[in-house]
Tab-separated table of C-alpha atoms in Angstrom:
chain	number	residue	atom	x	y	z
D	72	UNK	CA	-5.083	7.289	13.932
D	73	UNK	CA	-3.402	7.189	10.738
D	74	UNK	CA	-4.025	3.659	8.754
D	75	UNK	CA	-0.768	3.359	6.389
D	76	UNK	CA	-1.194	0.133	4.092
D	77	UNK	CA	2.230	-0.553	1.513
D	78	UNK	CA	3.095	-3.729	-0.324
D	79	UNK	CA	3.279	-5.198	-3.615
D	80	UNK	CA	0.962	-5.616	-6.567
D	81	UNK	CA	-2.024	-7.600	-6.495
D	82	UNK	CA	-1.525	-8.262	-2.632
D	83	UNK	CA	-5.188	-6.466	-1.547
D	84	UNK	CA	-4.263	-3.283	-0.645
D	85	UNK	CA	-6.644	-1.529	-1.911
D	86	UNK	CA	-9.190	-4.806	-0.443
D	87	UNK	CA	-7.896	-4.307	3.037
D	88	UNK	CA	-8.397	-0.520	2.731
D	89	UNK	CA	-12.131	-1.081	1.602
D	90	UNK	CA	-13.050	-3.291	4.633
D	91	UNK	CA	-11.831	-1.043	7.274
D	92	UNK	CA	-13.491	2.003	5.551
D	93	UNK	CA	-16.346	-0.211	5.945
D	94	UNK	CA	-15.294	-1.186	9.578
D	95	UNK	CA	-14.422	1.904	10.897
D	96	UNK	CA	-16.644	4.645	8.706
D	97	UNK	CA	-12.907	6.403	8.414
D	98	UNK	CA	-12.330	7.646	4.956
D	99	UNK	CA	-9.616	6.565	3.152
D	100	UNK	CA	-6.913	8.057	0.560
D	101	UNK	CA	-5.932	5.718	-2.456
D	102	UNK	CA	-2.229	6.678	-3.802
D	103	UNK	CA	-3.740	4.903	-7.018
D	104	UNK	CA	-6.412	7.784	-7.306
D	105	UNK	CA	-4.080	10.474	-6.357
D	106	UNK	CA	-1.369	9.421	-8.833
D	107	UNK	CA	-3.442	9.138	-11.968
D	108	UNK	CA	-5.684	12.348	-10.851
D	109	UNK	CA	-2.339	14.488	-11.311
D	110	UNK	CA	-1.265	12.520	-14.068
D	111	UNK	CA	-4.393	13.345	-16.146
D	112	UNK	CA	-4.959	16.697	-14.512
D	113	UNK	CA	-1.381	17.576	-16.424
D	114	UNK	CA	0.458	18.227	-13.064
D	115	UNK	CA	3.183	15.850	-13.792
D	116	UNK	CA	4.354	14.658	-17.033
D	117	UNK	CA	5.087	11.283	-15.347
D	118	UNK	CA	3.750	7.863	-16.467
D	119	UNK	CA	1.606	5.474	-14.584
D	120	UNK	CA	4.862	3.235	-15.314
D	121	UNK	CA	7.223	5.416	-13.891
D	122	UNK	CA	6.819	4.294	-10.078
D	123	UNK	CA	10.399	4.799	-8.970
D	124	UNK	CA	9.994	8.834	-9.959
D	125	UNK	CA	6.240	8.728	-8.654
D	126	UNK	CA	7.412	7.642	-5.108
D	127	UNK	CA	9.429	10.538	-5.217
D	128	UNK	CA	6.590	12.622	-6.366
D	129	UNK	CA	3.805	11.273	-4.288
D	130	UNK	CA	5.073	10.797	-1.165
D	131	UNK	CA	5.814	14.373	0.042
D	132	UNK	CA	2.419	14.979	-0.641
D	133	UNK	CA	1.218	12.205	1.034
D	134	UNK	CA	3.643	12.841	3.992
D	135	UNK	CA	2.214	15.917	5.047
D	136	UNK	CA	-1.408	15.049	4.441
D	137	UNK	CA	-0.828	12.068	6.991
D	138	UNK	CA	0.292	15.243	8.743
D	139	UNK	CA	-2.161	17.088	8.893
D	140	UNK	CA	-4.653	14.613	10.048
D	141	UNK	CA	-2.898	13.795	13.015
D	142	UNK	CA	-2.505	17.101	13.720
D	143	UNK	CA	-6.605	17.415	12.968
D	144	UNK	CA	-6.993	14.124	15.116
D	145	UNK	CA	-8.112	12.855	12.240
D	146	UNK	CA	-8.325	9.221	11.229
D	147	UNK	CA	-7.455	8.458	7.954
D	148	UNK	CA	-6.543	5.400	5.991
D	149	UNK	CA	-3.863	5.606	3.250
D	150	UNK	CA	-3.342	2.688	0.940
D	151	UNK	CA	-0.867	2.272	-1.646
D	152	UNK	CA	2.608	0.945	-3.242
D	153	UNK	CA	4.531	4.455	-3.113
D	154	UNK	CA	5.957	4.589	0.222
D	155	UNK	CA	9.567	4.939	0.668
D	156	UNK	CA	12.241	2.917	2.343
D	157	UNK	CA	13.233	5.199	4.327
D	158	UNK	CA	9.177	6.712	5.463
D	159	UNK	CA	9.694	6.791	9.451
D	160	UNK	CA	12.309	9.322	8.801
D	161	UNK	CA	10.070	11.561	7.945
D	162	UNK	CA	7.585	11.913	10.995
D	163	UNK	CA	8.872	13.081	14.566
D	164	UNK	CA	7.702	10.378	17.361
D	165	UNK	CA	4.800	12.108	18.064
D	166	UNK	CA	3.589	11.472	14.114
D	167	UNK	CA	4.743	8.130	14.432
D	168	UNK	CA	2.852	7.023	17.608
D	169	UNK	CA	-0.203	7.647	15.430
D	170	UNK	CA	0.421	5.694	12.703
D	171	UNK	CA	-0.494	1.983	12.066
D	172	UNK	CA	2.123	0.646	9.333
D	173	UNK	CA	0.561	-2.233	8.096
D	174	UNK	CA	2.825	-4.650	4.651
D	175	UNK	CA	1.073	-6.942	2.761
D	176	UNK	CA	3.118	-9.627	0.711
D	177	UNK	CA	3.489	-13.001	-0.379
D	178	UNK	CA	5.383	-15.837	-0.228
D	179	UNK	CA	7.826	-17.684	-3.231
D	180	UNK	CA	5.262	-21.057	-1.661
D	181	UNK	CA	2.363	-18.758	-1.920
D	182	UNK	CA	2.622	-17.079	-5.573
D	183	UNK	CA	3.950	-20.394	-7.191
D	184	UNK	CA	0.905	-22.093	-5.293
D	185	UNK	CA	-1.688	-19.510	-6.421
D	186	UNK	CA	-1.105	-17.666	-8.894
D	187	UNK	CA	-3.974	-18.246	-11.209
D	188	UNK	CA	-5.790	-17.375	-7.988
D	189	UNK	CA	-3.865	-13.512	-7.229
D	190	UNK	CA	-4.381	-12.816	-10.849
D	191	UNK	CA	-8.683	-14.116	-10.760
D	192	UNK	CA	-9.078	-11.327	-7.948
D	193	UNK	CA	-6.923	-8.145	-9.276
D	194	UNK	CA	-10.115	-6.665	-10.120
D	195	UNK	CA	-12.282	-7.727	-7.052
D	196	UNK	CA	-12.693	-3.418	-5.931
D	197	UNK	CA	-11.177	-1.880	-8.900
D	198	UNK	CA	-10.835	-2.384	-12.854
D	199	UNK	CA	-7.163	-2.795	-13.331
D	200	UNK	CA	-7.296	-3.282	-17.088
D	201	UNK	CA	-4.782	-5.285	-18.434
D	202	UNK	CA	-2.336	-7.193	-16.249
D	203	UNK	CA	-0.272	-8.901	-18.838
D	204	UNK	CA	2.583	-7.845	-17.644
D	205	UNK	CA	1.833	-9.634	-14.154
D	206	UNK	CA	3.738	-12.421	-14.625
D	207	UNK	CA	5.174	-15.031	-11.744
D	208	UNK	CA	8.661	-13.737	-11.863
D	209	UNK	CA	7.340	-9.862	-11.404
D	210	UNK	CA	5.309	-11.123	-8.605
D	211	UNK	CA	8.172	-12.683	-6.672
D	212	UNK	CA	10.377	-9.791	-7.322
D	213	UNK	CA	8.276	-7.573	-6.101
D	214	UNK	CA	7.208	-9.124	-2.835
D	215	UNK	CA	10.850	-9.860	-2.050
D	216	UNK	CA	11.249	-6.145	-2.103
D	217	UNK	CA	8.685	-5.132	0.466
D	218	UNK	CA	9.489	-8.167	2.509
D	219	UNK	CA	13.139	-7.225	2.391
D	220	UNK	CA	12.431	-3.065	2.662
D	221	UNK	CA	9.370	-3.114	5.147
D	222	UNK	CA	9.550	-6.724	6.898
D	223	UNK	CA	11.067	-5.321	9.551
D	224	UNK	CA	9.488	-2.050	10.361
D	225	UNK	CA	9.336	-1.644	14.342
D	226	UNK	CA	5.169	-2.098	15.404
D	227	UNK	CA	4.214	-3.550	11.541
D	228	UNK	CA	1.677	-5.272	11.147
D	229	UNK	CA	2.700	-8.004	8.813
D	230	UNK	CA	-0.061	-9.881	6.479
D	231	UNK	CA	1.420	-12.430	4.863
D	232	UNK	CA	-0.144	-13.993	1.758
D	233	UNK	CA	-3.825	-12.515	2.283
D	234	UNK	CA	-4.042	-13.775	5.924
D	235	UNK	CA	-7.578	-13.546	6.479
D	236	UNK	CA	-6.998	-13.228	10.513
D	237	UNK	CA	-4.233	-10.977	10.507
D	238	UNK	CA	-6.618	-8.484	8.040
D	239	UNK	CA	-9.788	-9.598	10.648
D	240	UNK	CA	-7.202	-8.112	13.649
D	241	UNK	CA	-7.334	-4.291	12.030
């Protein structure tokens, strides 16, 4: 079984990916890791900003590694922000029946209602650095795209605003 977590910034991702390594013992792939490991290795001149080129990048790769571990029988959780619209498209049935699509966002109520909260855990399983430019307005952009894009994927599961349950559920 094939874990694949998407959604905006700052909505635990990378959290929910942590406790269901710890749940399930299955080893999980961070897009995070992968990006800035062939960013810094020098096997892409792309940015850490450039995420609209890096989906483009990443996600072949990712793609057929998901691949591969079905076809292994593998189970493998794969967390991150660079999935495309369009992802089902690229796996036959018998891919997708082994894949658990799982979008994590928040609400306009729930960002205007804790925000100083979202922005106090960014760092609660990884050092993010600076988040300046994490601002309200970002936050509800963002989060209106997954919810538009991925909202209604057929089979998501749907977390909204760090639903404690929902995550328990996994």
């Amino acid at each position: 079984m094939i874990i694949l977590i998407t959604g905006a910034t700052h909505t635990g991702k990378t959290l929910l990916a942590q406790k269901l390594l710890e749940k399930y013992r299955w080893p999980y792939l961070s897009m995070d890791h992968l990006k800035m490991g062939l960013i810094r290795s020098g096997c892409t001149t792309l940015t850490p900003y450039d995420d609209d080129q890096m989906t483009e990048y990443l996600w072949p790769i990712i793609r057929e590694i998901v691949k591969t571990a079905v076809e292994n029988g593998q189970n493998l959780i794969v967390e991150g922000c660079y999935v495309p619209a369009d992802w089902e498209n690229d796996f036959s049935a018998f891919y997708r029946s082994q894949i658990r699509f799982v979008l994590l966002y928040f609400t306009e109520d729930y960002i205007r209602s804790h925000y100083d909260a979202i922005m106090q855990n960014a760092d609660v399983i990884e050092d993010r650095g600076n988040d300046a430019d994490v601002d309200p307005a970002l936050l509800l952009k963002e989060n209106r795209y997954y919810e538009n894009t991925f909202g209604q994927t057929s089979g998501a599961v749907i977390i909204r605003d760090f639903d404690q349950k929902a995550m328990a559920e996994l």
